Coordinates of C-alpha atoms in Angstrom, one line a residue:
Chain A
M1 CA 69.8 -131.9 56.0
E2 CA 72.2 -129.7 54.0
I3 CA 71.1 -128.5 50.6
S4 CA 73.8 -128.0 48.0
S5 CA 74.4 -124.4 46.9
G6 CA 73.4 -125.3 43.3
E7 CA 70.1 -126.7 44.5
A8 CA 69.5 -123.6 46.7
A9 CA 69.9 -121.4 43.6
L10 CA 67.5 -123.5 41.6
R11 CA 64.9 -123.5 44.4
D12 CA 65.1 -119.7 44.8
V13 CA 61.4 -118.6 44.2
A14 CA 62.7 -115.3 42.7
N15 CA 63.3 -117.3 39.5
A16 CA 59.9 -119.2 39.5
H17 CA 57.8 -119.4 36.3
Q18 CA 54.1 -119.6 35.9
P19 CA 53.3 -122.8 33.9
P20 CA 51.3 -122.0 30.8
A21 CA 47.5 -122.6 31.4
W22 CA 46.4 -124.0 28.1
G23 CA 42.8 -124.4 29.3
R24 CA 42.5 -120.7 30.0
W25 CA 43.9 -119.7 26.6
L26 CA 41.5 -122.0 24.9
L27 CA 38.6 -120.5 26.9
W28 CA 39.7 -117.0 25.9
A29 CA 39.9 -117.9 22.3
F30 CA 36.5 -119.5 22.4
V31 CA 34.9 -116.5 24.1
L32 CA 36.6 -114.0 21.8
A33 CA 35.4 -116.0 18.8
V34 CA 31.8 -115.9 20.0
A35 CA 32.0 -112.2 20.7
A36 CA 33.5 -111.4 17.3
N37 CA 31.0 -113.5 15.6
F38 CA 28.1 -111.8 17.5
A39 CA 29.6 -108.4 16.6
W40 CA 29.8 -109.4 12.9
I41 CA 26.2 -110.5 12.9
V42 CA 25.0 -107.3 14.5
A43 CA 27.0 -105.1 12.2
H44 CA 25.7 -106.9 9.1
N45 CA 22.1 -107.1 10.1
P46 CA 20.3 -104.5 7.9
H47 CA 17.5 -104.1 10.4
F48 CA 19.8 -102.2 12.8
G49 CA 20.2 -99.6 10.1
W50 CA 23.7 -98.6 11.0
P51 CA 24.0 -96.0 8.2
I52 CA 20.9 -94.3 9.6
V53 CA 22.4 -94.5 13.1
G54 CA 25.5 -92.7 11.8
Q55 CA 23.4 -90.1 10.0
W56 CA 21.3 -89.2 13.0
F57 CA 23.9 -89.7 15.7
T58 CA 25.0 -86.1 15.9
E59 CA 22.0 -84.5 14.4
A60 CA 21.0 -81.1 16.0
S61 CA 17.7 -82.2 17.6
I62 CA 19.3 -85.4 19.0
L63 CA 22.2 -83.3 20.5
R64 CA 19.7 -80.9 21.9
G65 CA 17.9 -83.8 23.5
L66 CA 21.2 -85.1 24.9
G67 CA 21.8 -81.7 26.4
V68 CA 18.4 -81.7 28.1
T69 CA 19.1 -85.2 29.5
L70 CA 22.5 -84.2 30.8
G71 CA 21.2 -80.9 32.2
L72 CA 18.2 -82.4 33.8
T73 CA 20.5 -85.1 35.4
V74 CA 22.9 -82.6 36.8
V75 CA 20.2 -80.3 38.2
A76 CA 18.1 -83.1 39.6
M77 CA 21.0 -84.9 41.1
T78 CA 22.5 -81.8 42.6
L79 CA 19.2 -80.7 44.2
G80 CA 18.4 -84.2 45.2
T81 CA 21.7 -84.7 46.9
A82 CA 21.6 -81.4 48.7
L83 CA 18.1 -82.0 49.9
G84 CA 19.0 -85.6 50.7
L85 CA 21.9 -84.5 52.9
V86 CA 19.5 -82.2 54.8
L87 CA 17.0 -85.0 55.2
A88 CA 19.6 -87.5 56.4
I89 CA 20.9 -85.1 59.0
A90 CA 17.4 -84.2 60.1
R91 CA 16.5 -87.9 60.3
M92 CA 19.5 -88.6 62.5
S93 CA 19.0 -85.6 64.8
K94 CA 17.9 -86.0 68.4
D95 CA 15.0 -83.6 67.5
R96 CA 11.8 -85.7 67.2
L97 CA 10.1 -83.1 65.0
F98 CA 12.8 -83.0 62.3
G99 CA 13.3 -86.7 62.5
S100 CA 9.7 -87.5 61.8
L101 CA 9.2 -84.9 59.1
S102 CA 12.2 -86.3 57.3
G103 CA 10.9 -89.9 57.8
L104 CA 7.5 -88.9 56.4
F105 CA 9.1 -87.3 53.3
I106 CA 11.2 -90.4 52.6
W107 CA 8.3 -92.7 53.2
F108 CA 6.1 -90.9 50.6
F109 CA 8.6 -90.2 47.9
R110 CA 10.2 -93.7 47.9
G111 CA 6.8 -95.3 48.3
T112 CA 5.2 -94.0 45.1
P113 CA 6.2 -94.5 41.4
L114 CA 8.4 -91.8 39.9
L115 CA 6.2 -91.8 36.8
V116 CA 3.1 -91.0 38.9
Q117 CA 5.1 -88.2 40.8
L118 CA 6.1 -86.6 37.5
I119 CA 2.5 -86.7 36.1
F120 CA 1.3 -85.3 39.5
W121 CA 3.7 -82.3 39.3
Y122 CA 2.9 -81.7 35.7
N123 CA -0.9 -81.6 36.5
L124 CA -0.5 -79.7 39.8
S125 CA -2.6 -76.8 38.5
T126 CA -5.7 -79.0 38.3
L127 CA -5.4 -79.7 42.0
F128 CA -4.1 -76.4 43.2
P129 CA -4.9 -73.6 40.6
E130 CA -3.1 -71.1 42.9
I131 CA 0.0 -71.5 45.1
V132 CA -0.3 -69.4 48.2
L133 CA 2.2 -68.4 50.8
K134 CA 0.3 -67.6 54.0
I135 CA 0.3 -68.0 57.8
P136 CA -1.8 -71.1 58.6
F137 CA -5.4 -70.0 59.1
G138 CA -4.1 -66.4 58.8
P139 CA -3.5 -63.8 56.1
V140 CA -2.1 -64.4 52.7
L141 CA 1.5 -63.1 52.1
A142 CA 1.9 -63.9 48.4
S143 CA 0.3 -66.0 45.7
W144 CA 1.2 -67.4 42.3
N145 CA -0.7 -68.9 39.4
T146 CA 0.3 -72.6 39.3
N147 CA 0.2 -72.7 35.5
D148 CA 2.8 -70.0 35.3
L149 CA 5.1 -71.9 37.7
I150 CA 4.7 -75.4 36.4
T151 CA 6.3 -75.9 32.9
P152 CA 7.5 -79.3 31.7
M153 CA 10.9 -78.2 32.9
T154 CA 10.0 -77.3 36.4
A155 CA 7.7 -80.3 36.8
A156 CA 10.5 -82.6 35.6
I157 CA 13.1 -81.0 38.0
A158 CA 10.7 -81.1 40.9
G159 CA 9.6 -84.7 40.3
L160 CA 13.1 -86.0 39.7
S161 CA 14.9 -84.2 42.5
L162 CA 12.3 -84.8 45.2
N163 CA 12.3 -88.4 44.4
E164 CA 16.1 -88.5 44.2
A165 CA 16.3 -86.7 47.6
A166 CA 14.4 -89.5 49.3
Y167 CA 16.9 -92.1 48.0
M168 CA 20.0 -90.0 48.6
A169 CA 18.8 -89.3 52.2
E170 CA 19.0 -93.0 52.9
I171 CA 22.3 -93.5 51.2
I172 CA 23.8 -90.5 53.0
R173 CA 22.4 -91.6 56.3
G174 CA 23.9 -95.1 55.8
G175 CA 27.3 -93.4 55.1
L176 CA 27.1 -91.2 58.2
L177 CA 26.2 -94.2 60.4
S178 CA 29.2 -96.1 59.0
V179 CA 31.7 -93.6 60.5
D180 CA 33.3 -94.8 63.7
K181 CA 31.6 -93.5 66.9
G182 CA 35.0 -92.5 68.3
Q183 CA 35.2 -89.9 65.5
V184 CA 32.0 -88.2 66.7
E185 CA 33.3 -88.3 70.2
A186 CA 36.6 -86.7 69.2
T187 CA 34.9 -83.8 67.5
D188 CA 32.6 -83.5 70.6
A189 CA 35.5 -83.5 73.0
F190 CA 37.3 -80.8 71.0
G191 CA 34.2 -78.6 71.2
M192 CA 33.5 -78.6 67.4
T193 CA 30.1 -77.4 66.4
R194 CA 27.9 -80.1 64.9
A195 CA 28.1 -78.4 61.4
R196 CA 31.9 -78.2 61.4
A197 CA 32.2 -81.8 62.7
L198 CA 30.0 -83.0 59.8
R199 CA 31.8 -80.9 57.2
R200 CA 35.4 -81.6 58.3
V201 CA 35.4 -85.0 59.9
I202 CA 32.2 -87.0 59.5
I203 CA 31.1 -86.4 55.9
P204 CA 34.6 -86.9 54.4
Q205 CA 34.8 -90.3 56.0
A206 CA 31.2 -91.1 55.2
M207 CA 32.0 -90.3 51.5
R208 CA 33.8 -93.7 51.2
S209 CA 30.5 -95.5 51.5
I210 CA 28.4 -92.8 50.0
V211 CA 30.2 -92.5 46.6
P212 CA 29.6 -96.0 45.1
P213 CA 25.8 -96.1 45.6
T214 CA 25.6 -92.4 44.5
G215 CA 27.3 -93.4 41.3
N216 CA 24.7 -96.0 40.9
Q217 CA 22.0 -93.4 41.5
L218 CA 23.5 -91.0 39.0
I219 CA 23.5 -93.7 36.3
S220 CA 19.9 -94.7 37.0
M221 CA 19.0 -91.0 37.1
I222 CA 20.3 -90.5 33.6
K223 CA 17.9 -93.2 32.4
A224 CA 15.1 -92.1 34.8
T225 CA 15.2 -88.7 33.0
S226 CA 13.8 -90.6 30.0
L227 CA 10.5 -90.8 31.9
V228 CA 10.0 -87.1 31.4
S229 CA 9.2 -87.8 27.8
V230 CA 5.6 -88.5 29.1
I231 CA 5.3 -84.9 30.1
A232 CA 6.5 -83.6 26.8
M233 CA 10.0 -82.7 27.9
A234 CA 12.3 -83.0 24.9
D235 CA 15.1 -85.1 26.4
L236 CA 17.2 -87.6 24.4
L237 CA 14.6 -90.4 24.3
Y238 CA 11.8 -87.9 23.4
S239 CA 14.0 -86.5 20.6
V240 CA 14.6 -89.9 19.0
Q241 CA 10.9 -90.8 19.4
N242 CA 10.1 -87.6 17.6
V243 CA 12.3 -88.7 14.7
Y244 CA 11.0 -92.3 14.4
N245 CA 7.4 -91.1 14.7
R246 CA 8.0 -89.5 11.3
T247 CA 10.5 -91.9 9.7
F248 CA 9.4 -95.2 11.3
E249 CA 13.0 -96.2 11.7
V250 CA 12.4 -97.3 15.3
I251 CA 15.4 -99.6 15.9
P252 CA 18.1 -97.4 14.4
M253 CA 16.8 -94.3 16.3
L254 CA 16.7 -96.3 19.6
M255 CA 20.3 -97.4 18.8
V256 CA 21.3 -93.8 18.6
A257 CA 19.8 -93.2 22.1
V258 CA 21.3 -96.5 23.5
I259 CA 24.8 -95.6 22.3
W260 CA 24.6 -92.1 23.8
Y261 CA 23.4 -93.5 27.1
L262 CA 26.3 -96.0 27.1
I263 CA 28.8 -93.3 26.4
I264 CA 27.6 -91.1 29.2
T265 CA 27.5 -93.9 31.8
S266 CA 31.0 -95.1 30.7
I267 CA 32.4 -91.6 31.3
L268 CA 30.7 -91.5 34.7
N269 CA 32.1 -94.9 35.7
I270 CA 35.6 -93.5 35.1
V271 CA 34.9 -90.3 37.0
Q272 CA 33.5 -92.4 39.9
G273 CA 36.8 -94.3 40.1
F274 CA 38.8 -91.1 40.5
I275 CA 36.4 -89.9 43.2
E276 CA 36.6 -93.2 45.1
R277 CA 40.4 -93.1 45.0
Y278 CA 40.3 -89.5 46.4
Y279 CA 38.2 -90.4 49.4
A280 CA 40.3 -93.5 50.1
R281 CA 43.3 -91.4 50.9
G282 CA 44.6 -92.2 54.4
E283 CA 43.5 -95.8 53.8
R284 CA 46.7 -96.8 52.1
G285 CA 49.4 -97.7 54.4
T286 CA 50.7 -100.6 56.4
V287 CA 50.5 -100.6 60.2
S288 CA 47.1 -100.5 61.7
A289 CA 46.7 -100.3 65.4
D290 CA 43.9 -102.6 66.4
K291 CA 42.7 -103.6 69.8
V292 CA 45.2 -105.4 71.9
P293 CA 44.3 -106.8 75.3
V294 CA 44.8 -104.6 78.3
R295 CA 48.3 -104.4 79.4
V296 CA 49.3 -105.0 83.0
E297 CA 52.6 -103.6 84.2
E298 CA 55.1 -104.4 86.9
P299 CA 54.1 -104.8 90.5
A300 CA 53.3 -102.0 92.9
Chain B
M1 CA 54.2 -82.7 96.1
S2 CA 53.4 -79.1 96.5
K3 CA 52.3 -78.4 92.9
A4 CA 48.7 -78.6 94.2
A5 CA 48.8 -75.2 95.7
E6 CA 47.0 -75.0 99.0
G7 CA 43.8 -73.0 99.0
A8 CA 43.8 -72.3 95.2
A9 CA 40.4 -72.8 93.5
P10 CA 40.2 -76.3 92.2
M11 CA 40.5 -77.0 88.5
V12 CA 37.9 -79.8 88.8
R13 CA 35.3 -80.0 91.5
A14 CA 33.0 -83.1 91.4
R15 CA 30.3 -83.5 94.0
N16 CA 28.0 -86.5 94.6
V17 CA 28.2 -87.6 90.9
H18 CA 25.8 -90.3 90.0
K19 CA 25.5 -92.0 86.6
S20 CA 23.4 -94.9 85.5
F21 CA 23.1 -96.7 82.2
G22 CA 19.5 -97.9 82.4
P23 CA 19.1 -99.9 85.6
N24 CA 22.9 -100.3 86.0
E25 CA 24.3 -97.6 88.3
V26 CA 27.9 -97.0 87.3
L27 CA 28.8 -94.0 89.5
K28 CA 27.4 -94.0 93.0
G29 CA 28.3 -90.6 94.4
I30 CA 31.8 -89.5 93.4
D31 CA 33.4 -86.5 95.2
L32 CA 36.7 -85.4 93.8
D33 CA 38.7 -82.2 93.7
V34 CA 41.7 -81.7 91.4
A35 CA 43.9 -78.7 92.0
P36 CA 45.5 -76.7 89.2
G37 CA 48.8 -78.4 88.1
E38 CA 47.9 -81.6 89.9
V39 CA 48.4 -85.0 88.2
V40 CA 45.7 -87.4 89.4
V41 CA 45.9 -91.1 88.3
V42 CA 42.7 -93.0 88.6
L43 CA 43.1 -96.8 89.1
G44 CA 40.5 -99.5 89.5
P45 CA 39.3 -102.8 88.1
S46 CA 37.4 -103.0 84.8
G47 CA 33.8 -101.8 85.4
S48 CA 34.7 -99.7 88.4
G49 CA 33.3 -96.6 86.6
K50 CA 36.7 -94.8 86.2
S51 CA 36.4 -94.2 82.4
T52 CA 32.8 -93.2 82.7
F53 CA 33.7 -90.7 85.4
L54 CA 36.4 -89.2 83.2
R55 CA 33.9 -88.9 80.3
C56 CA 31.4 -87.1 82.6
I57 CA 34.0 -84.4 83.3
N58 CA 33.8 -83.1 79.7
H59 CA 30.1 -84.1 79.4
L60 CA 30.6 -86.9 76.8
E61 CA 28.3 -88.6 79.3
S62 CA 25.7 -86.7 81.2
I63 CA 25.3 -87.3 84.9
Q64 CA 22.0 -87.9 86.8
R65 CA 22.8 -86.4 90.2
G66 CA 25.4 -84.1 91.7
F67 CA 27.5 -81.6 89.7
I68 CA 30.9 -81.2 88.1
E69 CA 32.8 -77.9 87.7
V70 CA 35.8 -77.3 85.6
D71 CA 37.8 -74.1 86.1
G72 CA 34.9 -72.7 88.1
E73 CA 32.2 -73.4 85.5
Q74 CA 29.5 -76.0 86.0
I75 CA 29.7 -78.4 83.0
G76 CA 26.5 -78.8 81.0
Y77 CA 24.4 -76.5 83.2
A78 CA 24.1 -72.9 84.2
L79 CA 22.7 -71.5 87.3
R80 CA 20.4 -68.5 86.6
G81 CA 19.3 -67.1 90.0
T82 CA 17.9 -70.2 91.7
R83 CA 17.1 -72.0 88.5
L84 CA 19.5 -74.6 87.0
N85 CA 19.2 -74.6 83.2
R86 CA 20.5 -77.2 80.8
L87 CA 23.0 -75.6 78.4
S88 CA 22.6 -75.8 74.7
D89 CA 24.8 -78.2 72.6
H90 CA 26.7 -75.1 71.4
A91 CA 27.3 -73.8 74.9
I92 CA 28.6 -77.2 76.0
A93 CA 30.9 -77.3 73.0
V94 CA 32.3 -74.0 74.1
Q95 CA 32.9 -75.3 77.6
R96 CA 34.8 -78.3 76.2
R97 CA 37.3 -76.1 74.4
K98 CA 39.5 -75.7 77.4
I99 CA 39.6 -79.5 78.1
G100 CA 41.9 -81.7 76.1
M101 CA 41.2 -85.4 75.8
V102 CA 43.2 -88.5 74.7
F103 CA 41.2 -91.6 73.9
Q104 CA 42.0 -95.3 74.3
Q105 CA 41.4 -95.8 70.5
F106 CA 43.3 -92.6 69.6
N107 CA 40.4 -91.4 67.4
L108 CA 42.6 -89.5 65.1
Y109 CA 40.9 -88.3 61.9
P110 CA 42.0 -91.0 59.4
H111 CA 41.6 -88.8 56.3
M112 CA 43.9 -86.1 57.7
T113 CA 47.7 -86.2 58.1
A114 CA 49.3 -85.9 61.5
L115 CA 49.8 -82.2 61.1
E116 CA 46.2 -81.6 59.8
N117 CA 44.9 -83.6 62.8
V118 CA 46.8 -81.3 65.2
V119 CA 45.8 -78.0 63.6
E120 CA 42.2 -78.9 63.0
A121 CA 40.8 -77.6 66.3
P122 CA 43.1 -74.6 66.8
I123 CA 42.2 -73.3 63.3
G124 CA 38.6 -74.4 63.1
V125 CA 37.4 -74.1 66.7
H126 CA 39.7 -71.5 68.2
G127 CA 40.2 -69.4 65.2
Q128 CA 44.0 -69.4 65.2
P129 CA 45.7 -68.2 62.0
R130 CA 46.9 -71.1 59.9
A131 CA 50.5 -70.2 59.9
E132 CA 50.6 -69.8 63.7
A133 CA 48.7 -73.0 64.2
Q134 CA 51.0 -75.0 62.0
A135 CA 54.2 -73.6 63.6
N136 CA 52.7 -74.5 67.0
A137 CA 51.7 -77.9 65.8
M138 CA 55.2 -78.7 64.4
E139 CA 56.6 -77.7 67.8
L140 CA 54.2 -80.1 69.6
L141 CA 54.9 -82.9 67.1
A142 CA 58.6 -82.4 67.8
R143 CA 57.9 -82.5 71.5
V144 CA 56.3 -85.9 71.2
G145 CA 59.1 -87.0 68.9
L146 CA 57.2 -87.1 65.6
A147 CA 58.3 -84.0 63.7
E148 CA 59.3 -86.1 60.8
K149 CA 55.9 -87.8 60.6
A150 CA 53.9 -84.6 60.2
N151 CA 52.7 -85.6 56.7
A152 CA 52.0 -89.2 57.5
Y153 CA 48.4 -90.4 57.7
P154 CA 47.4 -92.2 60.9
R155 CA 47.3 -95.6 59.1
Q156 CA 50.9 -95.2 58.3
L157 CA 51.9 -94.8 62.0
S158 CA 52.3 -97.4 64.7
G159 CA 49.8 -97.3 67.6
G160 CA 52.3 -95.6 69.9
Q161 CA 53.0 -92.9 67.2
Q162 CA 49.3 -92.4 66.7
Q163 CA 48.7 -91.9 70.4
R164 CA 51.5 -89.4 70.6
V165 CA 50.0 -87.5 67.7
A166 CA 46.7 -87.6 69.6
I167 CA 48.4 -86.1 72.6
A168 CA 49.9 -83.4 70.5
R169 CA 46.4 -82.8 69.0
A170 CA 44.9 -82.4 72.5
L171 CA 47.8 -80.1 73.6
A172 CA 47.3 -77.9 70.6
I173 CA 44.2 -76.3 72.0
R174 CA 46.3 -75.2 75.1
P175 CA 44.0 -77.0 77.5
K176 CA 43.6 -76.1 81.1
L177 CA 42.9 -79.7 81.9
M178 CA 43.9 -82.9 80.1
L179 CA 41.9 -86.1 80.3
F180 CA 43.6 -89.4 79.4
D181 CA 41.2 -92.3 79.0
E182 CA 43.3 -95.5 79.2
P183 CA 45.8 -94.0 76.7
T184 CA 48.0 -97.1 76.6
S185 CA 45.4 -99.9 76.8
A186 CA 45.1 -100.4 73.0
L187 CA 48.9 -100.5 72.4
D188 CA 51.3 -103.3 71.9
P189 CA 53.4 -103.8 75.0
E190 CA 56.6 -102.5 73.4
L191 CA 54.9 -99.2 72.4
V192 CA 53.5 -98.3 75.8
G193 CA 56.8 -96.8 77.0
E194 CA 57.0 -94.1 74.4
V195 CA 53.5 -92.8 75.2
L196 CA 54.1 -92.9 79.0
S197 CA 57.4 -91.0 78.6
V198 CA 55.6 -88.2 76.8
M199 CA 52.9 -88.2 79.5
R200 CA 55.6 -88.1 82.2
D201 CA 57.1 -85.0 80.6
L202 CA 53.7 -83.3 80.5
A203 CA 53.2 -84.1 84.2
K204 CA 56.6 -82.5 85.1
Q205 CA 55.6 -79.3 83.2
G206 CA 52.7 -78.6 85.5
L207 CA 49.8 -79.5 83.2
T208 CA 46.6 -80.5 85.2
M209 CA 46.0 -84.1 84.2
I210 CA 43.5 -86.8 85.1
V211 CA 44.7 -90.1 83.9
V212 CA 42.7 -93.3 83.9
T213 CA 45.1 -96.2 83.4
H214 CA 46.2 -99.6 84.3
E215 CA 49.9 -98.5 84.4
I216 CA 50.8 -98.8 88.1
G217 CA 54.4 -97.8 87.3
F218 CA 53.2 -94.5 85.8
A219 CA 51.0 -93.8 88.8
R220 CA 54.0 -94.3 91.1
E221 CA 56.4 -92.1 89.2
A222 CA 54.2 -89.3 87.8
A223 CA 51.1 -89.0 90.0
D224 CA 50.7 -86.4 92.7
R225 CA 47.7 -88.3 93.9
V226 CA 46.3 -91.8 93.2
V227 CA 42.6 -92.3 93.3
F228 CA 41.4 -95.9 93.6
M229 CA 37.9 -96.6 92.4
D230 CA 35.8 -99.7 92.7
G231 CA 32.1 -100.4 92.2
G232 CA 31.3 -96.8 91.3
V233 CA 32.8 -95.1 94.4
V234 CA 36.2 -93.7 95.4
V235 CA 37.5 -96.4 97.7
E236 CA 40.8 -94.8 98.7
Q237 CA 43.0 -91.9 97.6
G238 CA 46.3 -90.2 98.5
P239 CA 49.9 -89.9 97.5
P240 CA 51.1 -92.8 95.4
Q241 CA 53.5 -94.1 98.0
D242 CA 50.7 -94.4 100.5
V243 CA 48.0 -95.9 98.2
L244 CA 50.3 -98.1 96.3
G245 CA 52.8 -98.8 99.0
N246 CA 50.6 -99.2 102.0
P247 CA 46.9 -99.6 100.8
Q248 CA 44.4 -99.3 103.7
H249 CA 41.4 -100.8 102.0
P250 CA 41.1 -104.5 101.4
R251 CA 39.8 -103.9 97.8
T252 CA 42.8 -101.8 97.0
R253 CA 45.1 -104.5 98.3
L254 CA 43.3 -107.2 96.3
F255 CA 43.5 -105.1 93.1
L256 CA 47.2 -104.3 93.6
S257 CA 48.0 -107.9 94.5
R258 CA 46.9 -109.0 91.0
F259 CA 49.6 -106.9 89.5
I260 CA 52.2 -108.4 91.8
E261 CA 51.2 -112.0 90.8
K262 CA 51.6 -111.2 87.2
V263 CA 55.4 -110.7 87.5

């Protein structure tokens, strides 16, 4: 059937409109109204003590605590990731010794509460008053007094990073396993050393599945650092606790901490987005060559 | 053809090669010599062990009996006096550096551009200066007809283009031996020709090649010798006109007849 040229122009989908969705607009209006009302209630509730929040938000001891929280997060996360990478590679190696040592480490540090690990490190000197470097059953090479080594700072770093390493090891191992087997074969066939293959080919591809859960870990690490307040490490939470122990303004001071935590995690979310986009390079594009049945050619 | 110079030391020497995956014996005593400059095409039905044999040559698979030598060096092992020692992973990696390989699934590095794929091994494994490696890579990409795609990522290329980049990548290490593992089997039919024509050029230039394929036409035109494998053994081998034109063994005839029926 022939369509008139006028109708063809009208039917051209290039000129199509989206009919207004009144239901959705209504829903939006309702949700926004509820949110605005909730914000108004929170803002006008005197128990939140917003003027006090404003007054303490950038106070010196709070900012120092914030610095400790950030510093501890960066150090523990860096050490944890580096050790986690080593553990993941050891766990995947053909060598049974490295594989089982790594497995044992992960089993222990994932299997016990972080809080207990922190307290354990902090009180290490009661278990081992001296730390000794020696040949097993042989002579002593060097020794240190445990109390000199273990400060709240070192206990916090040891506890947080060893615990983090166990989790990161599993995340990194999962990422390495997600890389196509053909990639490993290609690096083998070209005579690359294992270290170079990991660095140049395997890890960059594994990063795509390592980055999102690592972002998750980083965010939970920022909050996990608040556990170090039990070993008298003056992080953000410990600093606000210090204040409200004197002033009894518990909720306003906790709001100070909450807002700071939210600001940091929001920034990290944005950074994570950029990192994910970087490791997705090479993924944008059109044609993908997938398996096609074996081709048979002309007769012999 | 006379490219396979008489009496020259073979590039590949395989003797009594056996390989099993668990209880399943895939190679049951393969003997094969490949002379320098020779182009050997290995044909055979699926499951005949031809890909496995190819992968044993550069020790991607280990063998359980017999031995394989490439360029006079036993692959994966070293004879010290009367004692045969397994080589370390690193020593095996060094042995592989003179063998180029092209895979069925291309296995290009997806996070690197075509050019980066080609220069990776020359720079990182062979220690070539970057400028020299890049100039050489551009030459190779031009040779496979993809100079203008140097900065494209593998995903942005068609299957045939990806496989041609993979060939350039393998050539970049100046291999003494090239292994092709079903290089056209993952390609759309209309893209097979471009890859085969690149391979035909390489064959003419005197590169030592072992090609596992289903492309009978390529075998007829480019091979110095056709090896027909079935059931883990070499059933028949010889010049293409003999093996393809006048097969002696019933299994070879049966295999080739399937290709005739298809047309």
